[in-house]
């Protein structure tokens, strides 16, 4: 478990499965977990830190994000917050786009981000907040250096969802759910071989991963500078997408779709 924020509030990263990160926010007594795919991992952290679990947040219905919800809900009598989705029947408080919820003194704004799944939502806490910086829990929508696969929605939907995340403050910390950064950046540098910020990030992330250091959370400013899935309006990315499709005059949705399909087959 790695604590990445300042006391008394902290956000802890709980590694699970092969490459998932489950998240735990606590104030020293009470806790919120985000996307608890594995109950045991969360339980161990709660016991170790002597924390009471008050809230379970879910971003979307996939099992690696919801697999531990029922067990934790029963063990701690925790409130389950999530999208209004038939695929997450454990939700006790369904939330919708732009809804604000206050949990343990932190105000989160819900952002609907369909694409990876149709029910996908993200949770954003603006500054000031007790965690010291704007924070975003975005599940499998925006990754460090990449974005989630589009399983249920359309490319246009995913593009629109990422557009919303792109508009958040640049100092937002991005808490996504997987350590995919290195593979994502390997693809990004094929799309933008001349992006110097990206080359630097590839280097930094290689060093981190060689020492088994997590690369999450990342910073939105870094994503804006290096993540091709947020750079669909940049000349170099548009040119790469055009070359890939052998078509000119692509618009935003089409650039995004071309890059996403390219990554799917990378
Ligand atoms: Zn997923």
PDB file of C-alpha atoms and ligand atoms in Angstrom:
ATOM      1  CA  UNK A   1       0.000   0.000   0.000  1.00  0.00           C
ATOM      2  CA  UNK A   2       1.378   3.399  -0.961  1.00  0.00           C
ATOM      3  CA  UNK A   3       0.081   6.625   0.538  1.00  0.00           C
ATOM      4  CA  UNK A   4       0.206   9.471  -1.935  1.00  0.00           C
ATOM      5  CA  UNK A   5      -1.406  12.424  -0.137  1.00  0.00           C
ATOM      6  CA  UNK A   6      -0.783  14.524   2.920  1.00  0.00           C
ATOM      7  CA  UNK A   7      -2.184  13.829   6.395  1.00  0.00           C
ATOM      8  CA  UNK A   8      -4.727  13.792   7.966  1.00  0.00           C
ATOM      9  CA  UNK A   9      -6.490  12.862   4.716  1.00  0.00           C
ATOM     10  CA  UNK A  10      -4.786  10.468   2.385  1.00  0.00           C
ATOM     11  CA  UNK A  11      -5.382   8.504  -0.781  1.00  0.00           C
ATOM     12  CA  UNK A  12      -3.846   5.042  -0.818  1.00  0.00           C
ATOM     13  CA  UNK A  13      -3.192   2.867  -3.784  1.00  0.00           C
ATOM     14  CA  UNK A  14      -4.111  -0.786  -3.279  1.00  0.00           C
ATOM     15  CA  UNK A  15      -2.654  -3.014  -5.999  1.00  0.00           C
ATOM     16  CA  UNK A  16      -4.910  -5.912  -7.006  1.00  0.00           C
ATOM     17  CA  UNK A  17      -5.033  -8.632  -9.662  1.00  0.00           C
ATOM     18  CA  UNK A  18      -2.342  -8.174 -12.332  1.00  0.00           C
ATOM     19  CA  UNK A  19      -2.341  -4.452 -12.870  1.00  0.00           C
ATOM     20  CA  UNK A  20      -5.374  -2.913 -11.129  1.00  0.00           C
ATOM     21  CA  UNK A  21      -5.236  -0.185  -8.521  1.00  0.00           C
ATOM     22  CA  UNK A  22      -8.091   0.021  -6.045  1.00  0.00           C
ATOM     23  CA  UNK A  23      -8.244   3.310  -4.159  1.00  0.00           C
ATOM     24  CA  UNK A  24      -8.793   4.122  -0.524  1.00  0.00           C
ATOM     25  CA  UNK A  25      -9.410   7.656   0.755  1.00  0.00           C
ATOM     26  CA  UNK A  26      -9.327   8.094   4.508  1.00  0.00           C
ATOM     27  CA  UNK A  27      -9.304  10.765   7.187  1.00  0.00           C
ATOM     28  CA  UNK A  28      -7.552   8.606   9.757  1.00  0.00           C
ATOM     29  CA  UNK A  29     -10.845   7.083  11.011  1.00  0.00           C
ATOM     30  CA  UNK A  30     -13.252   6.661   8.144  1.00  0.00           C
ATOM     31  CA  UNK A  31     -12.690   5.568   4.579  1.00  0.00           C
ATOM     32  CA  UNK A  32     -14.060   5.619   1.067  1.00  0.00           C
ATOM     33  CA  UNK A  33     -12.979   2.968  -1.397  1.00  0.00           C
ATOM     34  CA  UNK A  34     -13.193   3.436  -5.142  1.00  0.00           C
ATOM     35  CA  UNK A  35     -13.763   0.467  -7.457  1.00  0.00           C
ATOM     36  CA  UNK A  36     -13.083  -2.369  -5.003  1.00  0.00           C
ATOM     37  CA  UNK A  37     -12.661  -5.258  -7.409  1.00  0.00           C
ATOM     38  CA  UNK A  38     -11.224  -7.417  -4.634  1.00  0.00           C
ATOM     39  CA  UNK A  39     -12.780  -7.218  -1.145  1.00  0.00           C
ATOM     40  CA  UNK A  40      -9.849  -8.887   0.569  1.00  0.00           C
ATOM     41  CA  UNK A  41      -7.337  -6.293  -0.576  1.00  0.00           C
ATOM     42  CA  UNK A  42      -9.520  -3.482   0.776  1.00  0.00           C
ATOM     43  CA  UNK A  43     -10.331  -5.340   3.998  1.00  0.00           C
ATOM     44  CA  UNK A  44      -6.665  -5.927   4.729  1.00  0.00           C
ATOM     45  CA  UNK A  45      -5.902  -2.242   4.283  1.00  0.00           C
ATOM     46  CA  UNK A  46      -8.817  -1.229   6.526  1.00  0.00           C
ATOM     47  CA  UNK A  47      -7.755  -3.646   9.266  1.00  0.00           C
ATOM     48  CA  UNK A  48      -4.110  -2.643   9.032  1.00  0.00           C
ATOM     49  CA  UNK A  49      -5.046   1.028   9.375  1.00  0.00           C
ATOM     50  CA  UNK A  50      -7.987   0.514  11.763  1.00  0.00           C
ATOM     51  CA  UNK A  51     -10.415   2.301   9.448  1.00  0.00           C
ATOM     52  CA  UNK A  52     -14.186   2.137   9.189  1.00  0.00           C
ATOM     53  CA  UNK A  53     -15.452   1.869   5.618  1.00  0.00           C
ATOM     54  CA  UNK A  54     -18.308   4.343   5.135  1.00  0.00           C
ATOM     55  CA  UNK A  55     -18.599   4.571   1.365  1.00  0.00           C
ATOM     56  CA  UNK A  56     -17.968   2.462  -1.698  1.00  0.00           C
ATOM     57  CA  UNK A  57     -17.772   4.342  -4.995  1.00  0.00           C
ATOM     58  CA  UNK A  58     -18.068   2.521  -8.281  1.00  0.00           C
ATOM     59  CA  UNK A  59     -17.265   3.949 -11.689  1.00  0.00           C
ATOM     60  CA  UNK A  60     -18.676   1.205 -13.928  1.00  0.00           C
ATOM     61  CA  UNK A  61     -19.920  -2.347 -13.877  1.00  0.00           C
ATOM     62  CA  UNK A  62     -16.858  -4.395 -14.856  1.00  0.00           C
ATOM     63  CA  UNK A  63     -15.990  -7.152 -12.391  1.00  0.00           C
ATOM     64  CA  UNK A  64     -12.479  -5.939 -11.646  1.00  0.00           C
ATOM     65  CA  UNK A  65     -14.117  -2.754 -10.320  1.00  0.00           C
ATOM     66  CA  UNK A  66     -17.148  -4.221  -8.553  1.00  0.00           C
ATOM     67  CA  UNK A  67     -16.172  -7.768  -7.553  1.00  0.00           C
ATOM     68  CA  UNK A  68     -15.645  -6.857  -3.891  1.00  0.00           C
ATOM     69  CA  UNK A  69     -18.647  -4.547  -3.455  1.00  0.00           C
ATOM     70  CA  UNK A  70     -21.153  -7.014  -1.977  1.00  0.00           C
ATOM     71  CA  UNK A  71     -18.719  -8.450   0.551  1.00  0.00           C
ATOM     72  CA  UNK A  72     -17.526  -5.027   1.728  1.00  0.00           C
ATOM     73  CA  UNK A  73     -21.060  -3.673   1.825  1.00  0.00           C
ATOM     74  CA  UNK A  74     -22.151  -6.555   4.069  1.00  0.00           C
ATOM     75  CA  UNK A  75     -19.072  -6.441   6.299  1.00  0.00           C
ATOM     76  CA  UNK A  76     -19.092  -2.681   6.941  1.00  0.00           C
ATOM     77  CA  UNK A  77     -22.668  -1.651   6.227  1.00  0.00           C
ATOM     78  CA  UNK A  78     -21.179   0.823   3.768  1.00  0.00           C
ATOM     79  CA  UNK A  79     -23.212   2.980   1.424  1.00  0.00           C
ATOM     80  CA  UNK A  80     -22.647   2.088  -2.231  1.00  0.00           C
ATOM     81  CA  UNK A  81     -22.609   5.014  -4.645  1.00  0.00           C
ATOM     82  CA  UNK A  82     -22.533   4.493  -8.376  1.00  0.00           C
ATOM     83  CA  UNK A  83     -24.290   4.943 -11.690  1.00  0.00           C
ATOM     84  CA  UNK A  84     -27.950   4.066 -12.102  1.00  0.00           C
ATOM     85  CA  UNK A  85     -27.110   0.803 -13.818  1.00  0.00           C
ATOM     86  CA  UNK A  86     -28.887  -2.566 -13.838  1.00  0.00           C
ATOM     87  CA  UNK A  87     -25.427  -4.103 -13.906  1.00  0.00           C
ATOM     88  CA  UNK A  88     -24.526  -2.800 -10.424  1.00  0.00           C
ATOM     89  CA  UNK A  89     -27.510  -3.834  -8.291  1.00  0.00           C
ATOM     90  CA  UNK A  90     -25.588  -3.192  -5.056  1.00  0.00           C
ATOM     91  CA  UNK A  91     -25.768   0.591  -5.532  1.00  0.00           C
ATOM     92  CA  UNK A  92     -27.745   2.195  -2.687  1.00  0.00           C
ATOM     93  CA  UNK A  93     -27.356   5.769  -3.942  1.00  0.00           C
ATOM     94  CA  UNK A  94     -27.436   6.198  -7.694  1.00  0.00           C
ATOM     95  CA  UNK A  95     -25.845   9.394  -8.944  1.00  0.00           C
ATOM     96  CA  UNK A  96     -26.028  11.175 -12.283  1.00  0.00           C
ATOM     97  CA  UNK A  97     -24.036  13.592 -14.401  1.00  0.00           C
ATOM     98  CA  UNK A  98     -23.147  16.888 -12.672  1.00  0.00           C
ATOM     99  CA  UNK A  99     -24.580  15.741  -9.348  1.00  0.00           C
ATOM    100  CA  UNK A 100     -22.566  16.881  -6.330  1.00  0.00           C
ATOM    101  CA  UNK A 101     -22.107  14.595  -3.344  1.00  0.00           C
ATOM    102  CA  UNK A 102     -20.356  15.349  -0.100  1.00  0.00           C
ATOM    103  CA  UNK A 103     -18.529  12.413   1.452  1.00  0.00           C
ATOM    104  CA  UNK A 104     -16.367  12.788   4.558  1.00  0.00           C
ATOM    105  CA  UNK A 105     -15.964  16.504   3.944  1.00  0.00           C
ATOM    106  CA  UNK A 106     -14.959  16.098   0.295  1.00  0.00           C
ATOM    107  CA  UNK A 107     -17.314  17.392  -2.372  1.00  0.00           C
ATOM    108  CA  UNK A 108     -17.280  15.258  -5.489  1.00  0.00           C
ATOM    109  CA  UNK A 109     -18.918  16.191  -8.768  1.00  0.00           C
ATOM    110  CA  UNK A 110     -20.108  13.241 -10.810  1.00  0.00           C
ATOM    111  CA  UNK A 111     -19.149  13.333 -14.484  1.00  0.00           C
ATOM    112  CA  UNK A 112     -20.890  10.944 -16.882  1.00  0.00           C
ATOM    113  CA  UNK A 113     -18.206   9.498 -19.160  1.00  0.00           C
ATOM    114  CA  UNK A 114     -19.856   6.828 -21.348  1.00  0.00           C
ATOM    115  CA  UNK A 115     -17.757   4.978 -23.892  1.00  0.00           C
ATOM    116  CA  UNK A 116     -15.775   2.205 -22.210  1.00  0.00           C
ATOM    117  CA  UNK A 117     -19.167   1.161 -20.790  1.00  0.00           C
ATOM    118  CA  UNK A 118     -22.438   3.025 -21.115  1.00  0.00           C
ATOM    119  CA  UNK A 119     -22.794   3.341 -17.337  1.00  0.00           C
ATOM    120  CA  UNK A 120     -19.309   4.790 -16.737  1.00  0.00           C
ATOM    121  CA  UNK A 121     -19.036   7.788 -14.412  1.00  0.00           C
ATOM    122  CA  UNK A 122     -16.080   9.625 -12.877  1.00  0.00           C
ATOM    123  CA  UNK A 123     -15.766  11.463  -9.574  1.00  0.00           C
ATOM    124  CA  UNK A 124     -14.048  14.842  -9.465  1.00  0.00           C
ATOM    125  CA  UNK A 125     -13.184  16.883  -6.368  1.00  0.00           C
ATOM    126  CA  UNK A 126     -12.249  20.489  -7.143  1.00  0.00           C
ATOM    127  CA  UNK A 127      -9.866  22.578  -5.057  1.00  0.00           C
ATOM    128  CA  UNK A 128      -9.902  23.444  -2.260  1.00  0.00           C
ATOM    129  CA  UNK A 129     -10.467  20.015  -0.769  1.00  0.00           C
ATOM    130  CA  UNK A 130      -8.864  18.148   2.132  1.00  0.00           C
ATOM    131  CA  UNK A 131      -6.655  16.225  -0.290  1.00  0.00           C
ATOM    132  CA  UNK A 132      -4.851  19.415  -1.257  1.00  0.00           C
ATOM    133  CA  UNK A 133      -5.266  19.212  -5.026  1.00  0.00           C
ATOM    134  CA  UNK A 134      -8.075  18.603  -7.522  1.00  0.00           C
ATOM    135  CA  UNK A 135      -8.543  14.856  -7.883  1.00  0.00           C
ATOM    136  CA  UNK A 136     -10.316  12.665 -10.398  1.00  0.00           C
ATOM    137  CA  UNK A 137     -11.265   9.010 -10.088  1.00  0.00           C
ATOM    138  CA  UNK A 138     -11.968   7.965 -13.634  1.00  0.00           C
ATOM    139  CA  UNK A 139     -11.919   4.143 -13.645  1.00  0.00           C
ATOM    140  CA  UNK A 140     -11.203   2.900 -17.160  1.00  0.00           C
ATOM    141  CA  UNK A 141     -11.902   6.112 -19.070  1.00  0.00           C
ATOM    142  CA  UNK A 142      -8.671   8.108 -19.037  1.00  0.00           C
ATOM    143  CA  UNK A 143      -5.435   6.227 -18.358  1.00  0.00           C
ATOM    144  CA  UNK A 144      -1.951   7.601 -17.934  1.00  0.00           C
ATOM    145  CA  UNK A 145      -0.791   7.897 -21.531  1.00  0.00           C
ATOM    146  CA  UNK A 146      -3.941   6.299 -22.919  1.00  0.00           C
ATOM    147  CA  UNK A 147      -7.657   5.668 -22.558  1.00  0.00           C
ATOM    148  CA  UNK A 148      -9.969   2.731 -22.040  1.00  0.00           C
ATOM    149  CA  UNK A 149     -11.182   0.557 -24.863  1.00  0.00           C
ATOM    150  CA  UNK A 150     -14.576   1.482 -26.236  1.00  0.00           C
ATOM    151  CA  UNK A 151     -16.632  -1.614 -25.423  1.00  0.00           C
ATOM    152  CA  UNK A 152     -20.204  -0.388 -25.145  1.00  0.00           C
ATOM    153  CA  UNK A 153     -20.420   3.193 -26.363  1.00  0.00           C
ATOM    154  CA  UNK A 154     -19.440   4.817 -29.636  1.00  0.00           C
ATOM    155  CA  UNK A 155     -16.136   6.484 -30.422  1.00  0.00           C
ATOM    156  CA  UNK A 156     -17.998   9.789 -30.548  1.00  0.00           C
ATOM    157  CA  UNK A 157     -19.299   9.194 -26.999  1.00  0.00           C
ATOM    158  CA  UNK A 158     -15.849   8.327 -25.676  1.00  0.00           C
ATOM    159  CA  UNK A 159     -14.368  11.331 -27.443  1.00  0.00           C
ATOM    160  CA  UNK A 160     -16.982  13.582 -25.833  1.00  0.00           C
ATOM    161  CA  UNK A 161     -16.321  12.014 -22.407  1.00  0.00           C
ATOM    162  CA  UNK A 162     -12.592  12.644 -22.703  1.00  0.00           C
ATOM    163  CA  UNK A 163     -13.312  16.189 -23.825  1.00  0.00           C
ATOM    164  CA  UNK A 164     -15.025  16.767 -20.473  1.00  0.00           C
ATOM    165  CA  UNK A 165     -12.035  15.405 -18.556  1.00  0.00           C
ATOM    166  CA  UNK A 166      -9.670  17.452 -20.682  1.00  0.00           C
ATOM    167  CA  UNK A 167     -11.413  20.627 -19.492  1.00  0.00           C
ATOM    168  CA  UNK A 168     -10.659  19.989 -15.791  1.00  0.00           C
ATOM    169  CA  UNK A 169      -7.939  22.035 -14.032  1.00  0.00           C
ATOM    170  CA  UNK A 170      -4.483  21.120 -15.268  1.00  0.00           C
ATOM    171  CA  UNK A 171      -3.238  20.331 -11.763  1.00  0.00           C
ATOM    172  CA  UNK A 172      -5.865  17.586 -11.383  1.00  0.00           C
ATOM    173  CA  UNK A 173      -4.424  14.301 -10.205  1.00  0.00           C
ATOM    174  CA  UNK A 174      -5.756  11.451 -12.312  1.00  0.00           C
ATOM    175  CA  UNK A 175      -6.492   8.291 -10.339  1.00  0.00           C
ATOM    176  CA  UNK A 176      -7.199   5.693 -12.976  1.00  0.00           C
ATOM    177  CA  UNK A 177      -7.587   1.996 -12.305  1.00  0.00           C
ATOM    178  CA  UNK A 178      -4.738   0.298 -14.155  1.00  0.00           C
ATOM    179  CA  UNK A 179      -0.965   0.410 -14.451  1.00  0.00           C
ATOM    180  CA  UNK A 180      -0.945   0.491 -18.254  1.00  0.00           C
ATOM    181  CA  UNK A 181       1.256   3.555 -18.593  1.00  0.00           C
ATOM    182  CA  UNK A 182       4.349   2.050 -20.168  1.00  0.00           C
ATOM    183  CA  UNK A 183       2.459   0.151 -22.867  1.00  0.00           C
ATOM    184  CA  UNK A 184       0.318   3.223 -23.525  1.00  0.00           C
ATOM    185  CA  UNK A 185       3.359   5.434 -23.992  1.00  0.00           C
ATOM    186  CA  UNK A 186       4.970   2.897 -26.326  1.00  0.00           C
ATOM    187  CA  UNK A 187       1.977   3.421 -28.570  1.00  0.00           C
ATOM    188  CA  UNK A 188       1.908   7.208 -28.022  1.00  0.00           C
ATOM    189  CA  UNK A 189       5.460   7.609 -29.281  1.00  0.00           C
ATOM    190  CA  UNK A 190       4.552   5.845 -32.538  1.00  0.00           C
ATOM    191  CA  UNK A 191       1.734   8.380 -33.007  1.00  0.00           C
ATOM    192  CA  UNK A 192       3.920  11.353 -32.054  1.00  0.00           C
ATOM    193  CA  UNK A 193       7.594  10.479 -32.525  1.00  0.00           C
ATOM    194  CA  UNK A 194       8.632  14.143 -32.393  1.00  0.00           C
ATOM    195  CA  UNK A 195       6.846  15.089 -29.154  1.00  0.00           C
ATOM    196  CA  UNK A 196       9.660  16.038 -26.757  1.00  0.00           C
ATOM    197  CA  UNK A 197       7.490  16.030 -23.623  1.00  0.00           C
ATOM    198  CA  UNK A 198       6.392  12.537 -24.558  1.00  0.00           C
ATOM    199  CA  UNK A 199       9.978  11.363 -25.101  1.00  0.00           C
ATOM    200  CA  UNK A 200      10.863  12.658 -21.651  1.00  0.00           C
ATOM    201  CA  UNK A 201       7.857  10.939 -20.100  1.00  0.00           C
ATOM    202  CA  UNK A 202       8.729   7.646 -21.797  1.00  0.00           C
ATOM    203  CA  UNK A 203      12.153   7.885 -20.177  1.00  0.00           C
ATOM    204  CA  UNK A 204      10.794   8.749 -16.726  1.00  0.00           C
ATOM    205  CA  UNK A 205       8.168   6.007 -16.808  1.00  0.00           C
ATOM    206  CA  UNK A 206      10.701   3.399 -17.998  1.00  0.00           C
ATOM    207  CA  UNK A 207      12.881   4.231 -15.019  1.00  0.00           C
ATOM    208  CA  UNK A 208       9.911   4.091 -12.637  1.00  0.00           C
ATOM    209  CA  UNK A 209       8.711   0.740 -13.932  1.00  0.00           C
ATOM    210  CA  UNK A 210      12.205  -0.742 -13.921  1.00  0.00           C
ATOM    211  CA  UNK A 211      12.169  -0.071 -10.169  1.00  0.00           C
ATOM    212  CA  UNK A 212       8.552  -1.233  -9.846  1.00  0.00           C
ATOM    213  CA  UNK A 213       7.396   2.291  -8.927  1.00  0.00           C
ATOM    214  CA  UNK A 214       3.715   3.010  -9.718  1.00  0.00           C
ATOM    215  CA  UNK A 215       3.031   5.731 -12.280  1.00  0.00           C
ATOM    216  CA  UNK A 216      -0.477   6.491 -11.005  1.00  0.00           C
ATOM    217  CA  UNK A 217      -1.790   9.054 -10.140  1.00  0.00           C
ATOM    218  CA  UNK A 218      -0.684  11.142 -13.073  1.00  0.00           C
ATOM    219  CA  UNK A 219      -1.206  14.845 -13.643  1.00  0.00           C
ATOM    220  CA  UNK A 220      -3.706  16.171 -16.185  1.00  0.00           C
ATOM    221  CA  UNK A 221      -1.103  18.660 -17.462  1.00  0.00           C
ATOM    222  CA  UNK A 222       1.170  15.727 -18.359  1.00  0.00           C
ATOM    223  CA  UNK A 223      -1.696  13.914 -20.063  1.00  0.00           C
ATOM    224  CA  UNK A 224      -2.515  17.001 -22.112  1.00  0.00           C
ATOM    225  CA  UNK A 225       1.112  17.182 -23.242  1.00  0.00           C
ATOM    226  CA  UNK A 226       1.644  13.487 -24.022  1.00  0.00           C
ATOM    227  CA  UNK A 227      -1.560  11.421 -24.200  1.00  0.00           C
ATOM    228  CA  UNK A 228      -2.659  11.004 -27.845  1.00  0.00           C
ATOM    229  CA  UNK A 229      -6.257  10.394 -26.750  1.00  0.00           C
ATOM    230  CA  UNK A 230      -6.420  13.964 -25.426  1.00  0.00           C
ATOM    231  CA  UNK A 231      -4.421  15.362 -28.333  1.00  0.00           C
ATOM    232  CA  UNK A 232      -6.871  14.645 -31.187  1.00  0.00           C
ATOM    233  CA  UNK A 233      -6.813  18.385 -32.028  1.00  0.00           C
ATOM    234  CA  UNK A 234      -3.028  18.603 -32.409  1.00  0.00           C
ATOM    235  CA  UNK A 235      -1.515  18.845 -35.884  1.00  0.00           C
ATOM    236  CA  UNK A 236       0.880  15.922 -35.387  1.00  0.00           C
ATOM    237  CA  UNK A 237      -1.854  13.599 -34.105  1.00  0.00           C
ATOM    238  CA  UNK A 238      -4.269  14.600 -36.881  1.00  0.00           C
ATOM    239  CA  UNK A 239      -1.485  13.966 -39.421  1.00  0.00           C
ATOM    240  CA  UNK A 240      -0.738  10.541 -37.924  1.00  0.00           C
ATOM    241  CA  UNK A 241      -4.440   9.596 -38.001  1.00  0.00           C
ATOM    242  CA  UNK A 242      -4.767  10.844 -41.594  1.00  0.00           C
ATOM    243  CA  UNK A 243      -1.767   8.801 -42.657  1.00  0.00           C
ATOM    244  CA  UNK A 244      -3.113   5.736 -40.882  1.00  0.00           C
ATOM    245  CA  UNK A 245      -6.483   6.021 -42.668  1.00  0.00           C
ATOM    246  CA  UNK A 246      -5.020   7.480 -45.843  1.00  0.00           C
ATOM    247  CA  UNK A 247      -7.657  10.223 -45.620  1.00  0.00           C
ATOM    248  CA  UNK A 248      -7.489  13.990 -45.345  1.00  0.00           C
ATOM    249  CA  UNK A 249      -9.543  16.577 -43.437  1.00  0.00           C
ATOM    250  CA  UNK A 250     -10.401  14.398 -40.459  1.00  0.00           C
ATOM    251  CA  UNK A 251     -12.457  16.033 -37.698  1.00  0.00           C
ATOM    252  CA  UNK A 252     -12.084  15.447 -33.920  1.00  0.00           C
ATOM    253  CA  UNK A 253     -14.323  12.350 -33.625  1.00  0.00           C
ATOM    254  CA  UNK A 254     -12.652  10.762 -36.638  1.00  0.00           C
ATOM    255  CA  UNK A 255      -9.155  11.491 -35.373  1.00  0.00           C
ATOM    256  CA  UNK A 256     -10.049   9.989 -32.006  1.00  0.00           C
ATOM    257  CA  UNK A 257     -11.636   6.910 -33.641  1.00  0.00           C
ATOM    258  CA  UNK A 258      -8.608   6.373 -35.877  1.00  0.00           C
ATOM    259  CA  UNK A 259      -6.188   6.543 -32.961  1.00  0.00           C
ATOM    260  CA  UNK A 260      -8.353   4.281 -30.777  1.00  0.00           C
ATOM    261  CA  UNK A 261      -8.678   1.649 -33.524  1.00  0.00           C
ATOM    262  CA  UNK A 262      -4.960   1.851 -34.181  1.00  0.00           C
ATOM    263  CA  UNK A 263      -4.222   1.229 -30.500  1.00  0.00           C
ATOM    264  CA  UNK A 264      -6.666  -1.710 -30.438  1.00  0.00           C
ATOM    265  CA  UNK A 265      -4.562  -3.346 -33.126  1.00  0.00           C
ATOM    266  CA  UNK A 266      -1.171  -2.215 -31.893  1.00  0.00           C
TER     267      UNK A 266
HETATM  268 ZN1  LIG B   1     -13.610  -1.578 -17.310  1.00  0.00          ZN
END
